[in-house]
Coordinates of C-alpha atoms in Angstrom, one line a residue:
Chain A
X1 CA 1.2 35.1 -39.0
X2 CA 3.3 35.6 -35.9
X3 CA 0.4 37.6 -35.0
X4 CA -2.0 34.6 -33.6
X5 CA -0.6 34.0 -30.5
X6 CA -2.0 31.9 -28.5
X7 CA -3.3 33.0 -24.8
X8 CA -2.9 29.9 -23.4
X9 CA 0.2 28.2 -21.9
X10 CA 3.0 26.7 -24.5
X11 CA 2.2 22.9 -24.9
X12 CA 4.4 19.9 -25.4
X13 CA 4.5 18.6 -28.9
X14 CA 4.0 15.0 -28.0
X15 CA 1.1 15.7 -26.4
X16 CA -0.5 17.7 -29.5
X17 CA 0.9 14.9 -31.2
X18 CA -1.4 12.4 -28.2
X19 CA -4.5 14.7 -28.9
X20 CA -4.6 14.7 -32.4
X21 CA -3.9 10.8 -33.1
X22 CA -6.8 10.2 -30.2
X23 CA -9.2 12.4 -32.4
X24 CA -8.0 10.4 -35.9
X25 CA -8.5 7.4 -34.0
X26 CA -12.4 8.1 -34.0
X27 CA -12.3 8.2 -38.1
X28 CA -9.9 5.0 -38.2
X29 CA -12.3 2.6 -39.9
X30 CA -9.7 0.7 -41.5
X31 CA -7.3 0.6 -38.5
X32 CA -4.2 2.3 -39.9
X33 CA -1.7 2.4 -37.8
X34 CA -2.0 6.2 -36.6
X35 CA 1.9 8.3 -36.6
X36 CA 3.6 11.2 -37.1
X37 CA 4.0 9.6 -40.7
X38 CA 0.8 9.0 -41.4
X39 CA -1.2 11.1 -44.2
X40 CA -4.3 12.0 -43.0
X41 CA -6.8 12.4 -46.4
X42 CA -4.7 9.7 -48.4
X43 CA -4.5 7.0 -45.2
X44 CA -6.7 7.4 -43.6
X45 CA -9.4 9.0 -46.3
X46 CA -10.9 11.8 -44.2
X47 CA -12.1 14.4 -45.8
X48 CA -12.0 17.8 -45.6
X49 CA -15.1 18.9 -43.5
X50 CA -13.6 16.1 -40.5
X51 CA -10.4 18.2 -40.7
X52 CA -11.8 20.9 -40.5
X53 CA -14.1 19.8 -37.4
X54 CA -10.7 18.2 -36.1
X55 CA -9.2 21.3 -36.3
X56 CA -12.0 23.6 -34.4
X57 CA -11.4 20.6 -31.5
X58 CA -7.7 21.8 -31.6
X59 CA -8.2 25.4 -32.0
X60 CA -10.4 25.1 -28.7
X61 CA -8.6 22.9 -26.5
X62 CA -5.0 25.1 -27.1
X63 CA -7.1 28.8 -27.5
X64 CA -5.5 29.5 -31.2
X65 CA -6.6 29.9 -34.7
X66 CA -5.1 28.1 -37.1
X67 CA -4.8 30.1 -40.7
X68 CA -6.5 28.2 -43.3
X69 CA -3.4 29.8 -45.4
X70 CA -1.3 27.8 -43.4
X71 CA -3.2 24.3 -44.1
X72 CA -2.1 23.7 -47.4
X73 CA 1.5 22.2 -46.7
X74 CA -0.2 19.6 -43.9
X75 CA 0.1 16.3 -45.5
X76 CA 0.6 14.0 -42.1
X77 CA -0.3 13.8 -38.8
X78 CA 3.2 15.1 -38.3
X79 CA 2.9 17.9 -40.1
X80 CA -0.7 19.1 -38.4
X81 CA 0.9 18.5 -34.7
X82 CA 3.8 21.1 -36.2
X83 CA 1.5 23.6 -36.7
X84 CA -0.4 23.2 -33.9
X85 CA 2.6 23.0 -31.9
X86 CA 4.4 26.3 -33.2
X87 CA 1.3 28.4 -33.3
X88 CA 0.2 27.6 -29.5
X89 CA 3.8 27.9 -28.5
X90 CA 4.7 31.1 -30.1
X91 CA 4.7 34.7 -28.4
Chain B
X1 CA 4.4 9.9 -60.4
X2 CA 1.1 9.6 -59.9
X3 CA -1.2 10.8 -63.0
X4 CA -2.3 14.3 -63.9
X5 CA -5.4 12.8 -63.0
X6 CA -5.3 10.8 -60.6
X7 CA -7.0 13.5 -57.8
X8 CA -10.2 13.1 -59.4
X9 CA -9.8 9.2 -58.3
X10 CA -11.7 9.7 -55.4
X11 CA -14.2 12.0 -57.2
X12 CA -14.7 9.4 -59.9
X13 CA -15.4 6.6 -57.5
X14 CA -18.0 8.0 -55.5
X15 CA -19.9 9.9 -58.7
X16 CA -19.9 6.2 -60.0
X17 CA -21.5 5.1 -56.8
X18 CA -23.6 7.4 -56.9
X19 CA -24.9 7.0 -60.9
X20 CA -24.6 2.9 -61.0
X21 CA -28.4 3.3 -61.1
X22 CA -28.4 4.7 -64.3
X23 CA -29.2 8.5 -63.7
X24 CA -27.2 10.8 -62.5
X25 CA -28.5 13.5 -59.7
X26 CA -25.6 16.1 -60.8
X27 CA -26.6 16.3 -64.5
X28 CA -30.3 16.8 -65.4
X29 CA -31.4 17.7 -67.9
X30 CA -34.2 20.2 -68.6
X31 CA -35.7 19.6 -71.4
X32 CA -38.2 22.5 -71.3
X33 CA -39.4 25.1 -68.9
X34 CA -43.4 26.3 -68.3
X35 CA -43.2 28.8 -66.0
X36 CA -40.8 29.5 -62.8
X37 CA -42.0 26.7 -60.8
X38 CA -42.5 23.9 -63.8
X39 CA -40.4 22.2 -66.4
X40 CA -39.8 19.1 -68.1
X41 CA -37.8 16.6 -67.0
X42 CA -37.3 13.1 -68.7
X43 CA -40.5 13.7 -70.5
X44 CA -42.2 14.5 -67.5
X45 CA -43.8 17.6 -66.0
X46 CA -42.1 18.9 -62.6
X47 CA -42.6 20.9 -60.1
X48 CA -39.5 22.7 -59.8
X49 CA -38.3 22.4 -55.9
X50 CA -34.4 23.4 -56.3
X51 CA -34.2 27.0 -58.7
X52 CA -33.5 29.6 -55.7
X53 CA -35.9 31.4 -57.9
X54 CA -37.5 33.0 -54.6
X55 CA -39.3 35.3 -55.6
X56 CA -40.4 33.3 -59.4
X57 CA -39.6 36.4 -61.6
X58 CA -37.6 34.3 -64.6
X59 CA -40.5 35.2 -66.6
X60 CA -41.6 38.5 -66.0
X61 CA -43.0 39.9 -69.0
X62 CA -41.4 43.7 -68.8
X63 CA -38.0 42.0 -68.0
X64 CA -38.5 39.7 -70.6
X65 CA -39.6 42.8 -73.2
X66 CA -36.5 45.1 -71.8
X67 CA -33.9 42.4 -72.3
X68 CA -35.7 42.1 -75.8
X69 CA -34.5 45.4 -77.1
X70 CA -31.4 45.8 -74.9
X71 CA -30.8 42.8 -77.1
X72 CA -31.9 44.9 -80.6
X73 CA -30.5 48.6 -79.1
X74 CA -26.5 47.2 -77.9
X75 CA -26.4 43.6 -79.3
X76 CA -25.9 40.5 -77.4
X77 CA -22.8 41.0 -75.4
X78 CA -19.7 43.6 -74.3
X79 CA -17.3 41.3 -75.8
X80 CA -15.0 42.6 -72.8
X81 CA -13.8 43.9 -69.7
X82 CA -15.4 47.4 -68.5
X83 CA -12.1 48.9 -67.7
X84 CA -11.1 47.9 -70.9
X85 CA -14.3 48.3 -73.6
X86 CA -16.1 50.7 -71.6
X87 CA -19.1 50.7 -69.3
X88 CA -22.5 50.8 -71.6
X89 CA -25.2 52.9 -70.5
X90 CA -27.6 50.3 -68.5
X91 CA -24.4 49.1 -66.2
X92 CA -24.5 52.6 -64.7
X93 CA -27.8 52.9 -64.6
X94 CA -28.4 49.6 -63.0
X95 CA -25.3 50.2 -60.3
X96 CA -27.3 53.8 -59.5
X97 CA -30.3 52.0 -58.8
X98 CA -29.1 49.4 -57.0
X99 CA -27.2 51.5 -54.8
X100 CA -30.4 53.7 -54.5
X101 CA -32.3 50.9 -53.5
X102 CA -29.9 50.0 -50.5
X103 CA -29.8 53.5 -49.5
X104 CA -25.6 53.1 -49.9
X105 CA -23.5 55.0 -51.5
X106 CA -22.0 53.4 -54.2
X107 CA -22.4 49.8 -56.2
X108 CA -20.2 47.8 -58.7
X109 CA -21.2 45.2 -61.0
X110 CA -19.7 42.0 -61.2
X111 CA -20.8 39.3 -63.7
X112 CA -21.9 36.9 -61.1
X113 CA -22.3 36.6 -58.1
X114 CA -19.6 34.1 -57.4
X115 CA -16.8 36.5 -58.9
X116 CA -18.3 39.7 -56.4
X117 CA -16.7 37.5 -53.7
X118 CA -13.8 36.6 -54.8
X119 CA -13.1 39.4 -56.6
X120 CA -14.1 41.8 -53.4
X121 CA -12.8 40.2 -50.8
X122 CA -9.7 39.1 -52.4
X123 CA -8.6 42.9 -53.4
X124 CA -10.5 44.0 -50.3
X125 CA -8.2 42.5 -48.2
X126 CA -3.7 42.3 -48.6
X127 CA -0.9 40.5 -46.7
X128 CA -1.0 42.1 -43.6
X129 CA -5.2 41.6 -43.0
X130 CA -6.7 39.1 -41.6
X131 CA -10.5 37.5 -42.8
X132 CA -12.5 36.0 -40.2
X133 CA -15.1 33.6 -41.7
X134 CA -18.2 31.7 -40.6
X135 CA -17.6 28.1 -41.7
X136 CA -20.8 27.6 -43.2
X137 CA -19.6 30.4 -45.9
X138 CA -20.3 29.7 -49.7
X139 CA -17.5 28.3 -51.5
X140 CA -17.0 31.9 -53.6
X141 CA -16.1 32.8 -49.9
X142 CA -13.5 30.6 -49.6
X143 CA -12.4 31.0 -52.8
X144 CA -12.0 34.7 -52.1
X145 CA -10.0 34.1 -49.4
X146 CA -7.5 31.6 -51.0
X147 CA -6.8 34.1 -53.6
X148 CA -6.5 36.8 -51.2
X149 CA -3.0 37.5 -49.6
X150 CA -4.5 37.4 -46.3
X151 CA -4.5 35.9 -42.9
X152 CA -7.7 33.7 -43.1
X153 CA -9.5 32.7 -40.0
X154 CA -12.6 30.4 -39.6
X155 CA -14.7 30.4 -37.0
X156 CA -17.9 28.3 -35.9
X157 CA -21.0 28.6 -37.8
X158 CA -23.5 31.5 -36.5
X159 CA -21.0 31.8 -32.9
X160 CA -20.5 35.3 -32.0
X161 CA -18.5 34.1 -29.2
X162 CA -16.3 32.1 -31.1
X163 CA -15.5 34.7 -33.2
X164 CA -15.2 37.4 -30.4
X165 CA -12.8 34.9 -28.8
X166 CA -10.6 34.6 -32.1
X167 CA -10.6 38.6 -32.3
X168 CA -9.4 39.4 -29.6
X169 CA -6.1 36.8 -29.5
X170 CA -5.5 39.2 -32.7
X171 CA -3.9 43.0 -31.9
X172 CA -5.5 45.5 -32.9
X173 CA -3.7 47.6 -34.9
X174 CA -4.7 44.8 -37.8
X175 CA -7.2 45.4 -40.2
X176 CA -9.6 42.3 -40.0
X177 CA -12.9 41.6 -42.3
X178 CA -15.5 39.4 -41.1
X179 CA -17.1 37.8 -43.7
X180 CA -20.8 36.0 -43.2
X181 CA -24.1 35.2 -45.1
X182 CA -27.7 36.9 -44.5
X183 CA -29.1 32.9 -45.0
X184 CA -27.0 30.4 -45.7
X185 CA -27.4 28.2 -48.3
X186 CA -27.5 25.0 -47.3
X187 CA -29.7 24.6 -44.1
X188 CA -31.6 28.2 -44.5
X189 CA -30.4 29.1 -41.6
X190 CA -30.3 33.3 -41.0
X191 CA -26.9 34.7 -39.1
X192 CA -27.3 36.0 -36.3
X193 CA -26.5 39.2 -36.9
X194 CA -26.9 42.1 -34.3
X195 CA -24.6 39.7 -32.1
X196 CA -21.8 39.2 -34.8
X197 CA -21.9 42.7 -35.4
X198 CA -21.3 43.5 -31.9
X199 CA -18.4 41.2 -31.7
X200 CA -16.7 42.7 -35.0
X201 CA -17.6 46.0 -33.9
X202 CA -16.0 45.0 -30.6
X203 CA -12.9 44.0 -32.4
X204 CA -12.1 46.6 -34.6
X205 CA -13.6 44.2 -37.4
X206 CA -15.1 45.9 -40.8
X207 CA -18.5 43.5 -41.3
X208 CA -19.3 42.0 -44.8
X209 CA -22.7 40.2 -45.5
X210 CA -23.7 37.9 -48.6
X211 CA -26.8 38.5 -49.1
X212 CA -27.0 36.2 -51.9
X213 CA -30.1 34.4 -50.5
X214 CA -31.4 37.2 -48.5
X215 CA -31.6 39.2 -51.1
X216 CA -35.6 39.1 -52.0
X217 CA -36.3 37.3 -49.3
X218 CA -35.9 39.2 -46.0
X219 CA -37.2 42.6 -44.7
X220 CA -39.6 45.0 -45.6
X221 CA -38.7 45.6 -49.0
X222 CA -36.1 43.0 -49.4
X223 CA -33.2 43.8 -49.0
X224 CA -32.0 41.5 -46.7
X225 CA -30.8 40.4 -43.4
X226 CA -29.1 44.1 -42.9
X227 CA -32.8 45.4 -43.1
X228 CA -35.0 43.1 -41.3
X229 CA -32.1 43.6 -38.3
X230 CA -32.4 47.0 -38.8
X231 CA -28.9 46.8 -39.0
X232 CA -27.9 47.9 -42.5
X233 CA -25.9 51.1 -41.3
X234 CA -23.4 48.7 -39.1
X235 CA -22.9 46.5 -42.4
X236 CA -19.2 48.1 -44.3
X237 CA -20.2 45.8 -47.2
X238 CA -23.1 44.0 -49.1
X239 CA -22.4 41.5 -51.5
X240 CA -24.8 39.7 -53.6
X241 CA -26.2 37.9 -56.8
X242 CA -28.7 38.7 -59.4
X243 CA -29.0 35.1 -59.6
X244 CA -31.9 34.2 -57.2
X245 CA -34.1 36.7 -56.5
X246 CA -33.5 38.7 -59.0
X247 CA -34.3 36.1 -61.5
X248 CA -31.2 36.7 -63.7
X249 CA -27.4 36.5 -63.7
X250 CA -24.6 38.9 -62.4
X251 CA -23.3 39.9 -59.2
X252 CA -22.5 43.3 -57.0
X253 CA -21.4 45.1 -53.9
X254 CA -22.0 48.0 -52.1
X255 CA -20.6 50.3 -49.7
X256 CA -21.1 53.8 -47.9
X257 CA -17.1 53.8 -48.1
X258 CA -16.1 56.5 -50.7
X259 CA -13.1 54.0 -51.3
X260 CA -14.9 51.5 -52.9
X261 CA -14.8 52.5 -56.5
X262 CA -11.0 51.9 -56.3
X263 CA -12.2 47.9 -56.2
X264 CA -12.8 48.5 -60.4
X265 CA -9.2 48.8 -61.0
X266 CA -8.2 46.0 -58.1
X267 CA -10.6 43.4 -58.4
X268 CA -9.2 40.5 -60.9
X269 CA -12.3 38.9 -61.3
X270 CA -13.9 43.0 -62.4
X271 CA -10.5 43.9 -64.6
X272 CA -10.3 40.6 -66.6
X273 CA -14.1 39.4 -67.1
X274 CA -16.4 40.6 -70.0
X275 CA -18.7 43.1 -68.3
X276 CA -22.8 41.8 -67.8
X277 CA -24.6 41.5 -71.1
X278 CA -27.0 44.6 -71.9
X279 CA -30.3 42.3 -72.3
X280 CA -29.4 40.4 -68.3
X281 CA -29.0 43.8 -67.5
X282 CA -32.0 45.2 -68.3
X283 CA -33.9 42.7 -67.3
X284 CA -32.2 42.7 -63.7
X285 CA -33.3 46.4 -63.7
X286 CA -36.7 45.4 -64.0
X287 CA -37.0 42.7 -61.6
X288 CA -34.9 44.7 -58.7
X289 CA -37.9 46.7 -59.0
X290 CA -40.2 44.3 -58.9
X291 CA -38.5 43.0 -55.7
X292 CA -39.8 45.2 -52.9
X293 CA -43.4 44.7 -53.5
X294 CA -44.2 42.8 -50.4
X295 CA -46.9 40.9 -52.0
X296 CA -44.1 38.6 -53.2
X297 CA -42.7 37.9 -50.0
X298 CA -45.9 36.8 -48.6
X299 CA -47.0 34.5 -51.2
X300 CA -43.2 33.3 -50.5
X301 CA -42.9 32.8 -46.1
X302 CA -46.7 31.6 -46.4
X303 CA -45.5 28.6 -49.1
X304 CA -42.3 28.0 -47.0
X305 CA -44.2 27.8 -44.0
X306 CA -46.6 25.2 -45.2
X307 CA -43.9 23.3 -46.6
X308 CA -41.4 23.5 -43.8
X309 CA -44.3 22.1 -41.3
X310 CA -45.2 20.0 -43.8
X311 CA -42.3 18.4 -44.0
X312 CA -41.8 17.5 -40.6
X313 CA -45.6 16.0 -40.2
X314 CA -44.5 13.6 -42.2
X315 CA -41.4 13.2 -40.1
X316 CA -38.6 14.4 -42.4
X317 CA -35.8 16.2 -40.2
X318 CA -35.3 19.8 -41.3
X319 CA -33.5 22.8 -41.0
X320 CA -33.2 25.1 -38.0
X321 CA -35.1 27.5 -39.2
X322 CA -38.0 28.0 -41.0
X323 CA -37.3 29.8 -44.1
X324 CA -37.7 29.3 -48.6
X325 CA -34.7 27.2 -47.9
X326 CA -35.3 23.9 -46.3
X327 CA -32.7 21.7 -46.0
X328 CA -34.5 17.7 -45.7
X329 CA -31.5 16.1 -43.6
X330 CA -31.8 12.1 -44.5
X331 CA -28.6 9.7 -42.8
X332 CA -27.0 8.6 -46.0
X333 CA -26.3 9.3 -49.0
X334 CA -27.7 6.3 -50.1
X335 CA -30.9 7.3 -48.9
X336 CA -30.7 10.7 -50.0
X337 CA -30.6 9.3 -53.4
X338 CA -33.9 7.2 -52.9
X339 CA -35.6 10.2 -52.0
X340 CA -34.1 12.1 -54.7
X341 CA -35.2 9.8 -57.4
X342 CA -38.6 8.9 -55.6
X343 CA -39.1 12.6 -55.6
X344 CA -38.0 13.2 -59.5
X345 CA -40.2 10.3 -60.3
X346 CA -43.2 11.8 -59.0
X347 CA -42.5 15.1 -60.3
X348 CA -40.3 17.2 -58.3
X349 CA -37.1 18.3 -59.2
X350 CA -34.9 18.9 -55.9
X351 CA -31.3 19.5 -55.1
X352 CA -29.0 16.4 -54.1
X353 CA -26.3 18.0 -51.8
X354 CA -23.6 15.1 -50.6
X355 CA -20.6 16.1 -48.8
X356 CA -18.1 17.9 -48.8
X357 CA -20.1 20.7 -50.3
X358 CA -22.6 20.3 -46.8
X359 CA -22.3 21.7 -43.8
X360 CA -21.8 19.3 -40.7
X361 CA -21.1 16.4 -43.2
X362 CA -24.9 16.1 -43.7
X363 CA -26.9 14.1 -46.9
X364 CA -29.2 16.8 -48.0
X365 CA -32.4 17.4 -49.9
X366 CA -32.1 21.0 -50.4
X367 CA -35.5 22.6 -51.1
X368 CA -35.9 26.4 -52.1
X369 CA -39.4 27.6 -52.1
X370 CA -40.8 29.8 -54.6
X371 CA -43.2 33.1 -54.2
X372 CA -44.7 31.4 -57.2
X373 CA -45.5 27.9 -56.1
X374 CA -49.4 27.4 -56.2
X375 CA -51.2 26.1 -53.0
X376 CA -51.9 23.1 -55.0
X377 CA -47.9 22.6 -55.9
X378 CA -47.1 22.6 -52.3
X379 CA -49.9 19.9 -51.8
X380 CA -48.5 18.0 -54.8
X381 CA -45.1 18.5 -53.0
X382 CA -45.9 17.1 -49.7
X383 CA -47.3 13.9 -51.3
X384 CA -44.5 13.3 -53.4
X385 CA -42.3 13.7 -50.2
X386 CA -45.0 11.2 -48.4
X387 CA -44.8 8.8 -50.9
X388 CA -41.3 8.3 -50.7
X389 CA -41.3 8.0 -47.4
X390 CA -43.4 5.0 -47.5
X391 CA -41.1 3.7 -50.6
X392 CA -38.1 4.7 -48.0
X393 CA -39.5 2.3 -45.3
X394 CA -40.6 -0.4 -47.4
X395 CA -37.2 -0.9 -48.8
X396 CA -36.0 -0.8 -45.1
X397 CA -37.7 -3.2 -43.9
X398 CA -37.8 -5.2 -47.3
X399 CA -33.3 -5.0 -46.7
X400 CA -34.0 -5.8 -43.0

């Protein structure tokens, strides 16, 4: 999946990591403390259409597609600024 | 450990929520059924406002006599796999017509319309391909793809930009399907099609279209989205069900590629699934005939329009687009629910559709008119919807 490079410039991980705990912060309602730690459906119990809506946000602001294929091992908020991170820094 | 069961916690809690009035929205049951637009439900008549029985064709006589002695000439079912038992007779026949009837070159059966996509689009498409999805796609979509060995990509609902944007980030040298719907299910909105095309086309994409709801609905003699476009020669593939318009069960695609008759031997959900009965299979015959007489689709856009303006007189939000599905948007579930039963108790029978399985997070009402619906139905309709309106604001303000 190399392939879905992104066209934009590489980005810094911490700020991914920034961005996406700004976004959760919106769906907080029961003021978890937001980290790389955190799980995002079990802590924070978002479902699956905000993450998906989340993830269009991301996919715009860093010009990439994210695989759906590649969705299934993101558990925290760790594990979703990762993916981010590698796909809009590879090529 | 947490429990083999414990993912359905979540499930289980908001189901409860959603039945601690006694009745439950996601199990009715139908007691009897009068014609295509009426049943019985709880011992009462209803209008039925939820069947995607577009064109009301569940009870055409000649289907109902063909099925009859499909039943008395090969039995009532194949007991197996087509690749395995064999096709009978009627399967060919009814892939012939079909395929005649889109002007394509070739058609397979599948035994709904749900397997078609995932058994299509998972063998379509192998490791090194890439799908590129509307979001709003039905779930047999996405299923598809999870089974498939794929790349998947989704892009925003019914933007062509969007997805020209995602194609050309990938090289092209890469096979890539884009998968969308001729009207999707939820909000009856059509896709817009000429200007996907051209983005696929721009992209070196093959195009697929479900025409699942389109199907019946759409174009001169029905066949879709591809047709009223005028773009049914752009299309690579047409999926679709037997299940709405056609008043029946079972599922199919179609291509001009010479190819696609490989798809018997590599679609899962073909190889290991007892073929179509012979008596669904006649009748399906029947009614795919009965399909492009345009008085049907009259009788059909005129009811959807009177309910679809109908609607929003009495102030009920709406879909994008006026079409037989109208999606009533309400805030909450919990007044979704009020509607629902308001609606049930005066008579019509609609679908409850919560999230997740709605685009956009929305609480829906999910209306699918019927070519069969009487003038005086559609009245009836409207003053149900009116009078739980009223019931709607009187508990408002009643709560404050």
């Amino acid at each position: 999946m190399s392939q879905l490079k992104s066209a934009g410039a590489p980005r810094d991980y911490q700020e991914i990591l920034q961005a996406i705990c700004t976004e959760l912060a919106k769906a907080n309602r029961r003021g978890v403390d937001l980290n790389e730690e955190t799980d995002i459906t079990a802590d924070l119990e978002v479902d699956s259409i905000a993450v998906m809506d989340l993830l269009f946000l991301l996919e715009e602001r860093y010009d990439i597609s994210v695989p759906l294929n590649e969705l299934g091992e993101v558990r925290t908020i760790g594990d979703l600024s990762k993916l981010v991170h590698r796909i809009a820094t590879e090529g | 450990m947490t429990g083999l069961f414990d993912k359905f916690s979540s499930v289980a809690r908001a189901h409860k929520a959603i039945t601690q009035t006694g009745r439950d929205p996601f199990a009715v049951r139908i007691d009897r059924v009068f014609s295509p637009t009426e049943a019985e439900i709880g011992g009462r008549r209803c209008i039925l406002l939820g069947s995607n029985n577009y064109l009301g064709l569940t009870f055409d006589q000649d289907a109902i006599s063909a099925a009859c002695e499909a039943l008395s000439d090969y039995g009532t079912g194949t007991t197996g796999s087509r690749v395995a038992n064999g096709s009978y007779a009627p399967h060919q026949d009814l892939e012939h017509a079909l395929a005649d009837y889109y002007g394509m070159r070739s058609a397979v059966l599948f035994t709904t319309g749900y397997q078609a996509n995932l058994g299509f689009i998972s063998a379509i498409t192998g490791k090194d391909d890439i799908l590129l999805i509307d979001s709003d796609c039905h779930a047999s979509i996405y299923d598809g793809c999870k089974l498939s060995d794929a790349t998947v990509i989704r892009f925003r609902h019914n933007d062509a930009d969007d997805l020209a944007r995602r194609l050309r980030r990938l090289p092209s040298e890469t096979n890539k399907l884009v998968v969308i719907e001729g009207i999707y299910s939820m909000l009856g909105d059509r896709a817009p099609l000429a200007e996907i095309v051209e983005a696929a086309k721009a992209g070196g994409a093959y195009v697929l279209v479900d025409e699942a709801h389109s199907l019946g609905v759409l174009g001169e003699t029905g066949r879709g989205l591809g047709e009223e476009t005028g773009l049914q020669d752009q299309i690579d593939f047409v999926t679709g069900t037997f299940s709405k318009s056609v008043g029946t069960i079972g599922g199919f695609c179609l291509s001009n590629h010479p190819e696609l008759e490989s798809i018997r031997l590599a679609a899962r959900s073909y190889l290991f699934t007892a073929s179509l009965p012979p008596s669904v299979v006649a009748s399906a015959r029947v009614t795919l005939d009965r399909i492009s007489d345009p008085r049907l689709r009259r009788n059909l856009w005129h009811n959807a329009e009177r309910l679809y303006h109908g609607l929003k007189e009495l102030g009920f939000e709406v879909g994008p687009e006026m079409t037989p599905i109208i999606g009533v948007r309400l805030t909450d579930a919990e007044k979704a629910l009020a509607v629902w039963y308001a609606l049930l108790e005066n008579g019509v029978y609609v679908n409850l559709a919560l999230p997740p399985a709605t685009p956009q997070g929305a609480c829906l009402l999910r209306c699918s008119v019927c070519a069969a619906h009487t003038d005086n139905q559609i009245d009836a309709i409207l003053a149900a919807f009116g009078k739980a309106r009223m019931q709607l604001t009187d508990e408002t303000r009643a709560t404050g």
